[in-house]
Tab-separated table of C-alpha atoms and ligand atoms in Angstrom:
chain	number	residue	atom	x	y	z
L	1	UNK	CA	-67.525	-178.766	-201.532
L	2	UNK	CA	-65.631	-181.330	-199.492
L	3	UNK	CA	-66.095	-184.596	-201.390
L	4	UNK	CA	-65.078	-186.953	-198.608
L	5	UNK	CA	-68.235	-186.269	-196.640
L	6	UNK	CA	-70.376	-189.192	-195.562
L	7	UNK	CA	-74.137	-189.026	-195.198
L	8	UNK	CA	-76.690	-191.102	-193.346
L	9	UNK	CA	-80.462	-191.178	-193.808
L	10	UNK	CA	-82.961	-192.733	-191.414
L	11	UNK	CA	-86.457	-193.037	-192.866
L	12	UNK	CA	-89.661	-193.228	-190.839
L	13	UNK	CA	-93.199	-193.688	-192.134
L	14	UNK	CA	-94.724	-194.850	-195.371
L	15	UNK	CA	-93.599	-195.867	-198.861
L	16	UNK	CA	-93.814	-192.221	-200.007
L	17	UNK	CA	-91.097	-191.346	-197.510
L	18	UNK	CA	-89.007	-194.330	-198.586
L	19	UNK	CA	-89.254	-193.207	-202.199
L	20	UNK	CA	-88.391	-189.610	-201.241
L	21	UNK	CA	-85.365	-190.840	-199.255
L	22	UNK	CA	-84.073	-192.794	-202.235
L	23	UNK	CA	-84.291	-189.670	-204.392
L	24	UNK	CA	-82.623	-187.513	-201.736
L	25	UNK	CA	-79.827	-190.101	-201.361
L	26	UNK	CA	-79.350	-189.919	-205.143
L	27	UNK	CA	-78.947	-186.145	-204.910
L	28	UNK	CA	-76.358	-186.467	-202.113
L	29	UNK	CA	-74.378	-189.069	-204.073
L	30	UNK	CA	-74.491	-186.741	-207.053
L	31	UNK	CA	-72.846	-184.132	-204.833
L	32	UNK	CA	-70.020	-186.607	-204.172
L	33	UNK	CA	-71.070	-187.843	-200.741
L	34	UNK	CA	-70.836	-191.465	-199.638
L	35	UNK	CA	-73.383	-193.540	-197.734
L	36	UNK	CA	-72.652	-194.367	-194.100
L	37	UNK	CA	-74.728	-197.066	-192.442
L	38	UNK	CA	-73.750	-195.779	-189.019
L	39	UNK	CA	-75.072	-192.272	-188.231
L	40	UNK	CA	-72.263	-191.775	-185.692
L	41	UNK	CA	-69.618	-191.752	-188.424
L	42	UNK	CA	-71.577	-189.515	-190.832
L	43	UNK	CA	-70.952	-185.776	-191.344
L	44	UNK	CA	-74.474	-185.234	-192.646
L	45	UNK	CA	-77.524	-186.819	-191.070
L	46	UNK	CA	-80.981	-186.598	-192.585
L	47	UNK	CA	-84.071	-187.791	-190.743
L	48	UNK	CA	-86.999	-188.270	-193.099
L	49	UNK	CA	-89.866	-188.119	-190.647
L	50	UNK	CA	-93.472	-189.248	-190.158
L	51	UNK	CA	-96.240	-187.651	-188.098
L	52	UNK	CA	-99.193	-189.898	-188.886
L	53	UNK	CA	-99.626	-190.762	-185.178
L	54	UNK	CA	-98.238	-189.189	-182.037
L	55	UNK	CA	-95.887	-192.116	-181.283
L	56	UNK	CA	-94.327	-191.781	-184.749
L	57	UNK	CA	-93.635	-188.109	-184.063
L	58	UNK	CA	-92.190	-188.696	-180.566
L	59	UNK	CA	-89.798	-191.307	-181.941
L	60	UNK	CA	-88.411	-188.691	-184.317
L	61	UNK	CA	-87.704	-186.257	-181.462
L	62	UNK	CA	-85.692	-188.805	-179.525
L	63	UNK	CA	-83.484	-189.466	-182.577
L	64	UNK	CA	-82.970	-185.770	-183.327
L	65	UNK	CA	-82.216	-184.906	-179.692
L	66	UNK	CA	-79.330	-187.324	-179.592
L	67	UNK	CA	-77.639	-185.941	-182.720
L	68	UNK	CA	-78.272	-182.330	-181.659
L	69	UNK	CA	-76.173	-183.045	-178.550
L	70	UNK	CA	-73.418	-184.479	-180.719
L	71	UNK	CA	-73.421	-181.369	-182.834
L	72	UNK	CA	-72.424	-179.274	-179.832
L	73	UNK	CA	-69.012	-180.962	-179.830
L	74	UNK	CA	-68.846	-181.424	-183.624
L	75	UNK	CA	-70.049	-178.173	-185.185
L	76	UNK	CA	-69.376	-179.226	-188.788
L	77	UNK	CA	-72.028	-181.977	-188.534
L	78	UNK	CA	-74.950	-181.131	-190.845
L	79	UNK	CA	-78.355	-181.985	-189.380
L	80	UNK	CA	-81.465	-182.152	-191.556
L	81	UNK	CA	-85.070	-182.913	-190.701
L	82	UNK	CA	-87.117	-183.694	-193.810
L	83	UNK	CA	-90.571	-185.166	-194.343
L	84	UNK	CA	-93.855	-184.786	-192.563
L	85	UNK	CA	-92.772	-183.663	-189.060
L	86	UNK	CA	-90.619	-180.998	-190.735
L	87	UNK	CA	-93.632	-179.765	-192.694
L	88	UNK	CA	-95.966	-179.829	-189.713
L	89	UNK	CA	-93.651	-178.127	-187.232
L	90	UNK	CA	-91.588	-175.854	-189.520
L	91	UNK	CA	-90.023	-172.904	-187.636
L	92	UNK	CA	-91.215	-174.314	-184.327
L	93	UNK	CA	-88.864	-177.227	-184.796
L	94	UNK	CA	-85.979	-174.790	-185.108
L	95	UNK	CA	-86.942	-173.187	-181.806
L	96	UNK	CA	-87.124	-176.586	-180.199
L	97	UNK	CA	-83.824	-177.835	-181.698
L	98	UNK	CA	-81.671	-174.804	-182.634
L	99	UNK	CA	-78.840	-177.102	-183.787
L	100	UNK	CA	-80.751	-178.026	-186.968
L	101	UNK	CA	-79.341	-176.780	-190.279
L	102	UNK	CA	-82.226	-177.562	-192.571
L	103	UNK	CA	-85.933	-178.247	-192.138
L	104	UNK	CA	-87.641	-179.290	-195.349
L	105	UNK	CA	-91.148	-180.516	-196.119
L	106	UNK	CA	-91.821	-183.489	-198.421
L	107	UNK	CA	-92.598	-181.259	-201.396
L	108	UNK	CA	-88.996	-180.024	-201.283
L	109	UNK	CA	-87.317	-183.452	-201.491
L	110	UNK	CA	-86.171	-182.950	-205.088
L	111	UNK	CA	-84.671	-179.551	-204.122
L	112	UNK	CA	-82.265	-180.950	-201.519
L	113	UNK	CA	-79.200	-179.931	-203.581
L	114	UNK	CA	-80.178	-176.234	-203.788
L	115	UNK	CA	-81.203	-176.121	-200.152
L	116	UNK	CA	-77.897	-177.639	-199.025
L	117	UNK	CA	-75.962	-175.081	-200.992
L	118	UNK	CA	-77.595	-172.391	-198.870
L	119	UNK	CA	-76.704	-174.377	-195.739
L	120	UNK	CA	-73.063	-174.750	-196.770
L	121	UNK	CA	-73.022	-170.986	-197.359
L	122	UNK	CA	-73.821	-170.544	-193.692
L	123	UNK	CA	-77.634	-170.264	-193.525
L	124	UNK	CA	-80.138	-172.097	-191.407
L	125	UNK	CA	-82.946	-172.959	-193.829
L	126	UNK	CA	-86.640	-173.729	-193.402
L	127	UNK	CA	-88.348	-174.897	-196.627
L	128	UNK	CA	-91.996	-175.613	-195.954
L	129	UNK	CA	-93.898	-173.426	-198.418
L	130	UNK	CA	-96.023	-175.299	-200.954
L	131	UNK	CA	-94.335	-175.666	-204.283
L	132	UNK	CA	-94.821	-177.176	-207.673
L	133	UNK	CA	-92.886	-180.450	-207.542
L	134	UNK	CA	-90.238	-180.457	-210.260
L	135	UNK	CA	-89.177	-183.668	-211.960
L	136	UNK	CA	-86.010	-184.960	-210.307
L	137	UNK	CA	-83.247	-185.449	-212.843
L	138	UNK	CA	-80.741	-187.228	-210.591
L	139	UNK	CA	-80.755	-190.987	-210.217
L	140	UNK	CA	-82.288	-192.246	-206.974
L	141	UNK	CA	-80.092	-194.493	-204.824
L	142	UNK	CA	-82.533	-197.372	-204.525
L	143	UNK	CA	-82.497	-199.879	-201.677
L	144	UNK	CA	-83.348	-202.811	-203.918
L	145	UNK	CA	-81.943	-203.725	-207.344
L	146	UNK	CA	-85.086	-205.710	-208.172
L	147	UNK	CA	-88.188	-203.863	-206.980
L	148	UNK	CA	-88.552	-200.088	-207.255
L	149	UNK	CA	-91.028	-197.424	-206.131
L	150	UNK	CA	-92.276	-194.970	-208.733
L	151	UNK	CA	-94.316	-191.976	-207.561
L	152	UNK	CA	-97.175	-191.158	-209.880
L	153	UNK	CA	-99.110	-188.624	-207.802
L	154	UNK	CA	-97.961	-186.512	-204.861
L	155	UNK	CA	-100.232	-185.027	-202.179
L	156	UNK	CA	-103.871	-185.664	-201.313
L	157	UNK	CA	-107.044	-183.598	-201.780
L	158	UNK	CA	-109.220	-185.673	-199.432
L	159	UNK	CA	-110.113	-184.379	-196.004
L	160	UNK	CA	-110.456	-187.462	-193.844
L	161	UNK	CA	-111.100	-185.908	-190.445
L	162	UNK	CA	-108.333	-187.841	-188.631
L	163	UNK	CA	-105.535	-187.407	-191.122
L	164	UNK	CA	-102.524	-185.046	-191.321
L	165	UNK	CA	-101.423	-186.125	-194.790
L	166	UNK	CA	-103.180	-183.345	-196.777
L	167	UNK	CA	-101.673	-180.752	-194.384
L	168	UNK	CA	-98.145	-182.073	-194.773
L	169	UNK	CA	-98.090	-183.362	-198.348
L	170	UNK	CA	-100.141	-180.629	-199.996
L	171	UNK	CA	-102.501	-180.797	-202.940
L	172	UNK	CA	-102.512	-183.507	-205.589
L	173	UNK	CA	-99.827	-183.229	-208.277
L	174	UNK	CA	-99.714	-185.962	-210.908
L	175	UNK	CA	-96.617	-186.714	-212.921
L	176	UNK	CA	-97.177	-187.044	-216.655
L	177	UNK	CA	-97.693	-190.529	-218.110
L	178	UNK	CA	-94.596	-189.914	-220.271
L	179	UNK	CA	-92.356	-189.132	-217.273
L	180	UNK	CA	-93.615	-192.232	-215.455
L	181	UNK	CA	-93.057	-194.468	-218.459
L	182	UNK	CA	-89.585	-193.013	-219.014
L	183	UNK	CA	-88.608	-193.810	-215.415
L	184	UNK	CA	-89.967	-197.346	-215.736
L	185	UNK	CA	-88.168	-197.876	-219.042
L	186	UNK	CA	-84.883	-196.901	-217.434
L	187	UNK	CA	-85.615	-199.257	-214.533
L	188	UNK	CA	-86.262	-202.079	-216.975
L	189	UNK	CA	-82.938	-201.363	-218.697
L	190	UNK	CA	-81.152	-201.457	-215.327
L	191	UNK	CA	-82.519	-204.925	-214.619
L	192	UNK	CA	-85.414	-204.065	-212.282
L	193	UNK	CA	-88.273	-206.563	-212.454
L	194	UNK	CA	-90.975	-205.023	-210.297
L	195	UNK	CA	-92.438	-201.536	-209.929
L	196	UNK	CA	-94.858	-200.271	-207.287
L	197	UNK	CA	-96.674	-197.146	-208.424
L	198	UNK	CA	-97.240	-194.813	-205.481
L	199	UNK	CA	-99.801	-192.224	-204.447
L	200	UNK	CA	-101.596	-191.453	-201.150
L	201	UNK	CA	-104.834	-191.629	-203.096
L	202	UNK	CA	-103.673	-193.312	-206.258
L	203	UNK	CA	-107.181	-193.408	-207.757
L	204	UNK	CA	-106.993	-189.618	-208.004
L	205	UNK	CA	-104.184	-189.959	-210.520
L	206	UNK	CA	-104.474	-187.635	-213.491
L	207	UNK	CA	-107.395	-185.453	-212.426
L	208	UNK	CA	-105.074	-182.434	-212.151
L	209	UNK	CA	-103.389	-183.007	-215.528
L	210	UNK	CA	-104.234	-180.773	-218.495
L	211	UNK	CA	-106.990	-182.257	-220.624
L	212	UNK	CA	-108.720	-183.675	-217.553
L	213	UNK	CA	-111.871	-182.313	-215.999
L	214	UNK	CA	-112.380	-182.470	-212.238
L	215	UNK	CA	-115.747	-184.154	-212.730
L	216	UNK	CA	-116.741	-186.628	-215.359
L	217	UNK	CA	-114.406	-188.827	-217.319
L	218	UNK	CA	-110.811	-187.654	-217.596
L	219	UNK	CA	-108.155	-188.477	-220.071
L	220	UNK	CA	-105.494	-189.864	-217.750
L	221	UNK	CA	-106.957	-192.131	-215.098
L	222	UNK	CA	-104.959	-194.726	-213.170
L	223	UNK	CA	-106.575	-197.334	-215.422
L	224	UNK	CA	-105.358	-195.556	-218.565
L	225	UNK	CA	-101.914	-195.306	-217.030
L	226	UNK	CA	-101.807	-199.059	-216.306
L	227	UNK	CA	-102.604	-199.846	-219.938
L	228	UNK	CA	-99.963	-197.334	-221.027
L	229	UNK	CA	-97.108	-198.705	-218.868
L	230	UNK	CA	-98.036	-202.388	-218.702
L	231	UNK	CA	-95.576	-203.551	-221.362
L	232	UNK	CA	-92.372	-201.735	-220.430
L	233	UNK	CA	-89.550	-204.140	-221.410
L	234	UNK	CA	-88.122	-206.007	-218.414
L	235	UNK	CA	-90.786	-204.953	-215.908
L	236	UNK	CA	-92.552	-208.221	-215.099
L	237	UNK	CA	-94.660	-207.060	-212.180
L	238	UNK	CA	-96.578	-203.880	-211.465
L	239	UNK	CA	-98.301	-203.049	-208.180
L	240	UNK	CA	-99.996	-199.857	-207.044
L	241	UNK	CA	-100.958	-198.303	-203.688
L	242	UNK	CA	-102.915	-196.821	-201.968
L	243	UNK	CA	-106.434	-197.271	-203.337
L	244	UNK	CA	-109.417	-195.303	-202.026
L	245	UNK	CA	-112.792	-197.107	-201.972
L	246	UNK	CA	-114.536	-193.867	-202.911
L	247	UNK	CA	-112.890	-193.731	-206.340
L	248	UNK	CA	-112.107	-197.388	-207.062
L	249	UNK	CA	-113.681	-198.437	-210.384
L	250	UNK	CA	-114.696	-201.635	-212.124
L	251	UNK	CA	-112.640	-200.477	-215.104
L	252	UNK	CA	-109.574	-200.646	-212.875
L	253	UNK	CA	-110.431	-204.186	-211.758
L	254	UNK	CA	-110.815	-205.227	-215.391
L	255	UNK	CA	-107.428	-203.726	-216.271
L	256	UNK	CA	-105.773	-205.700	-213.450
L	257	UNK	CA	-107.499	-208.837	-214.694
L	258	UNK	CA	-106.502	-208.269	-218.318
L	259	UNK	CA	-102.941	-207.059	-217.936
L	260	UNK	CA	-100.540	-209.918	-217.184
L	261	UNK	CA	-97.911	-207.686	-215.565
L	262	UNK	CA	-100.331	-206.099	-213.086
L	263	UNK	CA	-100.375	-208.230	-209.915
L	264	UNK	CA	-103.586	-209.531	-208.297
L	265	UNK	CA	-102.807	-207.562	-205.172
L	266	UNK	CA	-104.998	-204.770	-203.824
L	267	UNK	CA	-104.346	-202.462	-200.892
L	268	UNK	CA	-107.653	-200.743	-200.147
L	269	UNK	CA	-107.966	-199.258	-196.630
L	270	UNK	CA	-111.505	-199.317	-195.208
L	271	UNK	CA	-110.695	-197.653	-191.830
L	272	UNK	CA	-113.991	-198.702	-190.197
L	273	UNK	CA	-116.789	-201.192	-190.797
L	274	UNK	CA	-119.435	-198.834	-189.425
L	275	UNK	CA	-121.328	-196.393	-191.643
L	276	UNK	CA	-121.746	-193.652	-189.013
L	277	UNK	CA	-118.043	-193.744	-188.175
L	278	UNK	CA	-117.185	-193.702	-191.891
L	279	UNK	CA	-119.361	-190.626	-192.230
L	280	UNK	CA	-117.683	-188.916	-189.272
L	281	UNK	CA	-114.336	-189.742	-190.885
L	282	UNK	CA	-115.547	-188.117	-194.165
L	283	UNK	CA	-114.527	-191.193	-196.099
L	284	UNK	CA	-117.311	-190.973	-198.667
L	285	UNK	CA	-118.434	-194.629	-198.832
L	286	UNK	CA	-120.394	-197.187	-196.831
L	287	UNK	CA	-119.287	-200.633	-195.698
L	288	UNK	CA	-121.739	-202.041	-198.283
L	289	UNK	CA	-119.893	-200.225	-201.072
L	290	UNK	CA	-116.579	-201.542	-199.745
L	291	UNK	CA	-117.910	-205.102	-199.707
L	292	UNK	CA	-119.145	-204.698	-203.288
L	293	UNK	CA	-115.668	-203.669	-204.420
L	294	UNK	CA	-114.103	-206.748	-202.836
L	295	UNK	CA	-116.832	-209.004	-204.271
L	296	UNK	CA	-116.181	-207.596	-207.727
L	297	UNK	CA	-112.422	-208.106	-207.430
L	298	UNK	CA	-113.002	-211.702	-206.359
L	299	UNK	CA	-115.431	-212.265	-209.212
L	300	UNK	CA	-112.676	-211.475	-211.710
L	301	UNK	CA	-109.725	-212.798	-209.652
L	302	UNK	CA	-110.916	-215.269	-207.001
L	303	UNK	CA	-107.439	-215.590	-205.477
L	304	UNK	CA	-106.549	-211.905	-205.399
L	305	UNK	CA	-104.700	-210.842	-202.320
L	306	UNK	CA	-106.476	-208.112	-200.355
L	307	UNK	CA	-104.925	-205.873	-197.737
L	308	UNK	CA	-106.175	-202.773	-195.953
L	309	UNK	CA	-105.744	-200.317	-193.068
L	310	UNK	CA	-108.146	-199.824	-190.169
L	311	UNK	CA	-108.416	-197.471	-187.211
L	312	UNK	CA	-109.989	-198.369	-183.854
L	313	UNK	CA	-111.188	-195.923	-181.212
L	314	UNK	CA	-112.105	-193.069	-183.537
L	315	UNK	CA	-113.917	-190.330	-181.518
L	316	UNK	CA	-117.396	-191.524	-180.513
L	317	UNK	CA	-116.847	-195.148	-181.581
L	318	UNK	CA	-119.178	-197.340	-179.493
L	319	UNK	CA	-118.594	-201.009	-178.718
L	320	UNK	CA	-121.289	-201.918	-181.279
L	321	UNK	CA	-119.632	-199.764	-183.940
L	322	UNK	CA	-116.272	-201.357	-183.231
L	323	UNK	CA	-117.927	-204.760	-183.606
L	324	UNK	CA	-118.976	-203.728	-187.108
L	325	UNK	CA	-115.272	-203.423	-187.923
L	326	UNK	CA	-114.674	-206.909	-186.490
L	327	UNK	CA	-117.565	-208.173	-188.585
L	328	UNK	CA	-116.119	-206.728	-191.783
L	329	UNK	CA	-112.757	-208.348	-191.057
L	330	UNK	CA	-114.475	-211.641	-190.240
L	331	UNK	CA	-116.517	-211.548	-193.463
L	332	UNK	CA	-113.814	-210.439	-195.882
L	333	UNK	CA	-110.770	-212.202	-194.448
L	334	UNK	CA	-107.844	-209.995	-195.346
L	335	UNK	CA	-104.440	-211.312	-196.307
L	336	UNK	CA	-103.015	-208.478	-194.307
L	337	UNK	CA	-104.407	-205.588	-192.271
L	338	UNK	CA	-102.484	-202.637	-190.843
L	339	UNK	CA	-104.264	-201.627	-187.663
L	340	UNK	CA	-103.866	-198.567	-185.450
L	341	UNK	CA	-105.473	-196.935	-182.450
L	342	UNK	CA	-106.803	-193.501	-183.324
L	343	UNK	CA	-104.309	-190.765	-182.454
L	344	UNK	CA	-105.520	-187.132	-182.343
L	345	UNK	CA	-103.349	-185.065	-184.693
L	346	UNK	CA	-102.774	-181.302	-184.573
L	347	UNK	CA	-104.598	-179.418	-187.317
L	348	UNK	CA	-107.186	-182.142	-187.978
L	349	UNK	CA	-110.918	-181.738	-187.214
L	350	UNK	CA	-111.443	-184.926	-185.187
L	351	UNK	CA	-108.699	-183.976	-182.721
L	352	UNK	CA	-110.925	-181.149	-181.449
L	353	UNK	CA	-114.042	-183.209	-180.840
L	354	UNK	CA	-115.045	-183.822	-177.239
L	355	UNK	CA	-116.037	-187.474	-177.677
L	356	UNK	CA	-112.515	-188.915	-177.555
L	357	UNK	CA	-112.186	-192.561	-176.524
L	358	UNK	CA	-110.123	-193.562	-173.492
L	359	UNK	CA	-106.681	-195.019	-174.213
L	360	UNK	CA	-107.464	-198.248	-172.343
L	361	UNK	CA	-110.545	-198.829	-174.511
L	362	UNK	CA	-108.572	-198.153	-177.686
L	363	UNK	CA	-105.792	-200.556	-176.781
L	364	UNK	CA	-108.287	-203.245	-175.785
L	365	UNK	CA	-110.033	-202.906	-179.161
L	366	UNK	CA	-106.734	-202.902	-181.008
L	367	UNK	CA	-105.744	-206.142	-179.316
L	368	UNK	CA	-109.042	-207.809	-180.144
L	369	UNK	CA	-108.841	-206.702	-183.756
L	370	UNK	CA	-105.219	-207.846	-184.145
L	371	UNK	CA	-106.104	-211.234	-182.732
L	372	UNK	CA	-108.846	-211.682	-185.319
L	373	UNK	CA	-106.585	-210.412	-188.106
L	374	UNK	CA	-103.879	-213.027	-187.541
L	375	UNK	CA	-106.481	-215.752	-187.175
L	376	UNK	CA	-108.029	-214.781	-190.523
L	377	UNK	CA	-104.631	-214.315	-192.200
L	378	UNK	CA	-103.660	-217.835	-191.104
L	379	UNK	CA	-106.868	-219.190	-192.650
L	380	UNK	CA	-106.365	-217.209	-195.861
L	381	UNK	CA	-102.766	-218.324	-196.114
L	382	UNK	CA	-103.807	-221.989	-196.157
L	383	UNK	CA	-105.351	-221.584	-199.600
L	384	UNK	CA	-101.785	-221.564	-200.944
L	385	UNK	CA	-100.859	-224.976	-199.505
L	386	UNK	CA	-99.773	-227.357	-202.312
L	387	UNK	CA	-100.313	-224.702	-204.967
L	388	UNK	CA	-97.609	-223.596	-207.378
L	389	UNK	CA	-96.682	-219.933	-207.054
L	390	UNK	CA	-94.501	-217.671	-209.153
L	391	UNK	CA	-91.814	-216.222	-206.889
L	392	UNK	CA	-89.608	-213.282	-207.799
L	393	UNK	CA	-86.427	-213.972	-205.819
L	394	UNK	CA	-85.066	-210.945	-204.004
L	395	UNK	CA	-82.470	-212.020	-201.465
L	396	UNK	CA	-81.093	-214.514	-198.994
L	397	UNK	CA	-83.303	-215.382	-196.057
L	398	UNK	CA	-81.449	-213.357	-193.395
L	399	UNK	CA	-82.418	-215.939	-190.778
L	400	UNK	CA	-81.307	-218.967	-192.819
L	401	UNK	CA	-78.581	-218.502	-195.462
L	402	UNK	CA	-79.380	-221.885	-197.047
L	403	UNK	CA	-82.667	-220.351	-198.158
L	404	UNK	CA	-83.609	-217.574	-200.531
L	405	UNK	CA	-86.671	-215.364	-200.243
L	406	UNK	CA	-88.985	-213.661	-202.637
L	407	UNK	CA	-92.635	-212.761	-203.032
L	408	UNK	CA	-95.672	-214.208	-204.754
L	409	UNK	CA	-97.691	-212.057	-207.129
L	410	UNK	CA	-100.026	-211.508	-204.169
L	411	UNK	CA	-97.062	-210.126	-202.182
L	412	UNK	CA	-96.663	-213.048	-199.766
L	413	UNK	CA	-93.112	-213.463	-198.543
L	414	UNK	CA	-91.938	-216.984	-199.485
L	415	UNK	CA	-88.820	-218.933	-198.424
L	416	UNK	CA	-87.235	-221.958	-200.122
L	417	UNK	CA	-83.842	-223.688	-200.488
L	418	UNK	CA	-81.703	-222.373	-203.307
L	419	UNK	CA	-78.574	-220.585	-204.392
L	420	UNK	CA	-78.940	-216.811	-204.356
L	421	UNK	CA	-76.165	-216.313	-206.952
L	422	UNK	CA	-78.216	-218.259	-209.498
L	423	UNK	CA	-81.685	-217.183	-208.450
L	424	UNK	CA	-81.465	-213.469	-207.649
L	425	UNK	CA	-83.933	-211.431	-209.737
L	426	UNK	CA	-85.302	-214.606	-211.349
L	427	UNK	CA	-88.952	-215.568	-211.358
L	428	UNK	CA	-89.292	-219.252	-210.485
L	429	UNK	CA	-92.105	-221.700	-209.815
L	430	UNK	CA	-92.322	-222.880	-206.227
L	431	UNK	CA	-94.627	-225.461	-204.663
L	432	UNK	CA	-95.893	-224.253	-201.297
L	433	UNK	CA	-95.338	-226.806	-198.532
L	434	UNK	CA	-95.953	-224.771	-195.391
L	435	UNK	CA	-98.087	-221.727	-194.602
L	436	UNK	CA	-97.960	-219.179	-191.778
L	437	UNK	CA	-100.237	-216.123	-191.342
L	438	UNK	CA	-97.870	-213.725	-193.129
L	439	UNK	CA	-95.322	-215.930	-194.929
L	440	UNK	CA	-94.909	-219.217	-196.816
L	441	UNK	CA	-92.288	-221.944	-197.331
L	442	UNK	CA	-91.923	-224.085	-200.440
L	443	UNK	CA	-89.718	-226.087	-202.792
L	444	UNK	CA	-88.566	-224.990	-206.221
L	445	UNK	CA	-89.908	-227.140	-209.075
P	501	SAH	N1	-103.881	-192.584	-198.139
P	501	SAH	C1	-104.161	-193.738	-197.424
P	501	SAH	C2	-103.591	-193.781	-196.031
P	501	SAH	C3	-102.531	-192.865	-195.596
P	501	SAH	S1	-102.109	-192.872	-193.910
P	501	SAH	C4	-105.682	-193.904	-197.332
P	501	SAH	O1	-106.422	-193.060	-197.711
P	501	SAH	O2	-106.108	-194.902	-196.821
P	501	SAH	C5	-101.896	-194.590	-193.536
P	501	SAH	C6	-102.849	-195.104	-192.507
P	501	SAH	O3	-102.598	-194.524	-191.251
P	501	SAH	C7	-104.297	-194.810	-192.771
P	501	SAH	O4	-104.844	-195.686	-193.674
P	501	SAH	C8	-104.920	-194.915	-191.413
P	501	SAH	O5	-105.366	-196.222	-191.172
P	501	SAH	C9	-103.769	-194.578	-190.471
P	501	SAH	N2	-103.973	-193.270	-189.854
P	501	SAH	C10	-104.013	-192.069	-190.450
P	501	SAH	N3	-104.262	-191.095	-189.540
P	501	SAH	C11	-104.373	-191.709	-188.334
P	501	SAH	C12	-104.637	-191.253	-187.007
P	501	SAH	N4	-104.821	-189.961	-186.747
P	501	SAH	N5	-104.686	-192.165	-186.015
P	501	SAH	C13	-104.492	-193.476	-186.282
P	501	SAH	N6	-104.260	-193.964	-187.504
P	501	SAH	C14	-104.191	-193.098	-188.538
P	502	SF4	FE1	-105.295	-189.184	-195.373
P	502	SF4	FE2	-107.705	-189.625	-196.326
P	502	SF4	FE3	-105.829	-188.582	-197.898
P	502	SF4	FE4	-105.639	-191.106	-197.163
P	502	SF4	S1	-107.261	-190.214	-198.432
P	502	SF4	S2	-104.004	-189.605	-197.138
P	502	SF4	S3	-106.470	-191.076	-195.090
P	502	SF4	S4	-106.759	-187.600	-196.084
P	503	F3S	FE1	-96.162	-190.564	-192.308
P	503	F3S	FE2	-96.049	-188.612	-193.979
P	503	F3S	FE3	-96.326	-191.062	-194.859
P	503	F3S	S1	-97.101	-188.576	-192.049
P	503	F3S	S2	-97.438	-192.083	-193.222
P	503	F3S	S3	-94.572	-190.264	-193.789
P	503	F3S	S4	-97.280	-189.256	-195.672
């Protein structure tokens, strides 16, 4: 193969896609290709796509359309669509954009090398069948040299009625505790300081592994895994996402409390504060249960940072039901909340219901919720004023080169004066002098 080829990857969507892109980039580098920041000067372009909401999907089409045109005058350009749109649309995408060389679902990320070989031999390839996900033996090309993603479970077996993820990511497949620890050990040796363990429903970790039973207590829960990987040399901080309130346990909270490397940072989406809406979403918990989880976390770790996701305008949501979501946000006070207006997705049950909410109502509710969220985040943020926080320094502040930036254990972005050459990848103590809803400023002590 021609070794002077340059590749470019644009990644849409969630942390899973970011992690997949880093592994796919590693495979391309292994094949001798070089990264190109600018897609226009690349000979191979890979779009790793997201279809969680309609606007995410439409954005992908506008990117692909532009490069497809370019391919007409530059036939040796290789065009790849990977990720969740690829999985959802499959062959149809090829009919829509015949210039594409390769369409590959997320389960095929680790197979990029084999698939490309077929492409370079002259085939147009669609890889969207469900497969057993093999361990990837190439080294990912990671964006950061300090904090790394580590997948622990792929796929999702839940059936939330709004969500495309189970359709596009397939059934749950856990990696073995040994493979996870081996990856973390290598990261520690390379100088990484922080690891975020990833899964769409991370609390499901291990239930598909041999020796586990689908019901009852299994051998390899997320909690067991945390104990097993908590002392990997060099790894000072461990985070995990995304938690599901249905499966979240007190044992897990205790592990986070006991293990010094596990950060007091929880991302637990609640989606709605109304029990009837939660039922229609098939989420499997009530707002009371959600509140109990947060209370328990705060009992062990009063300062824990709590973030979540929420959807407004789910089919049938009344004004009073929406107000229950506002009430939950008011009562809990999240450090951060990702909010979205409900978007009907192909192949999901709720998209077919006839009680859809008007767009204007959804956007009005979204605005009201976002307003409350930043108000509460600003209040929450103030608890850090004059406290001393441990900051893991990651980089220069791109907006002010006299400052460096890093994050607290609770994942709050923090800026302070300092020399990046000396401080990069160091954990330092910083006194917080200024708070904003989603970031902090301080002085090193
Ligand atoms: N596995 C995670 C979330 C994955 S998707 C969980 O169970 O919470 C990320 C977020 O996108 C979801 O938490 C939800 O808030 C949002 N989302 C998913 N489907 C959506 C849809 N059809 N419309 C709007 N938001 C959606
Ligand atoms: Fe989607 Fe629900 Fe699975 Fe999360 S748990 S990925 S919202 S189906
Ligand atoms: Fe999007 Fe797929 Fe993630 S749909 S949110 S990239 S799982």
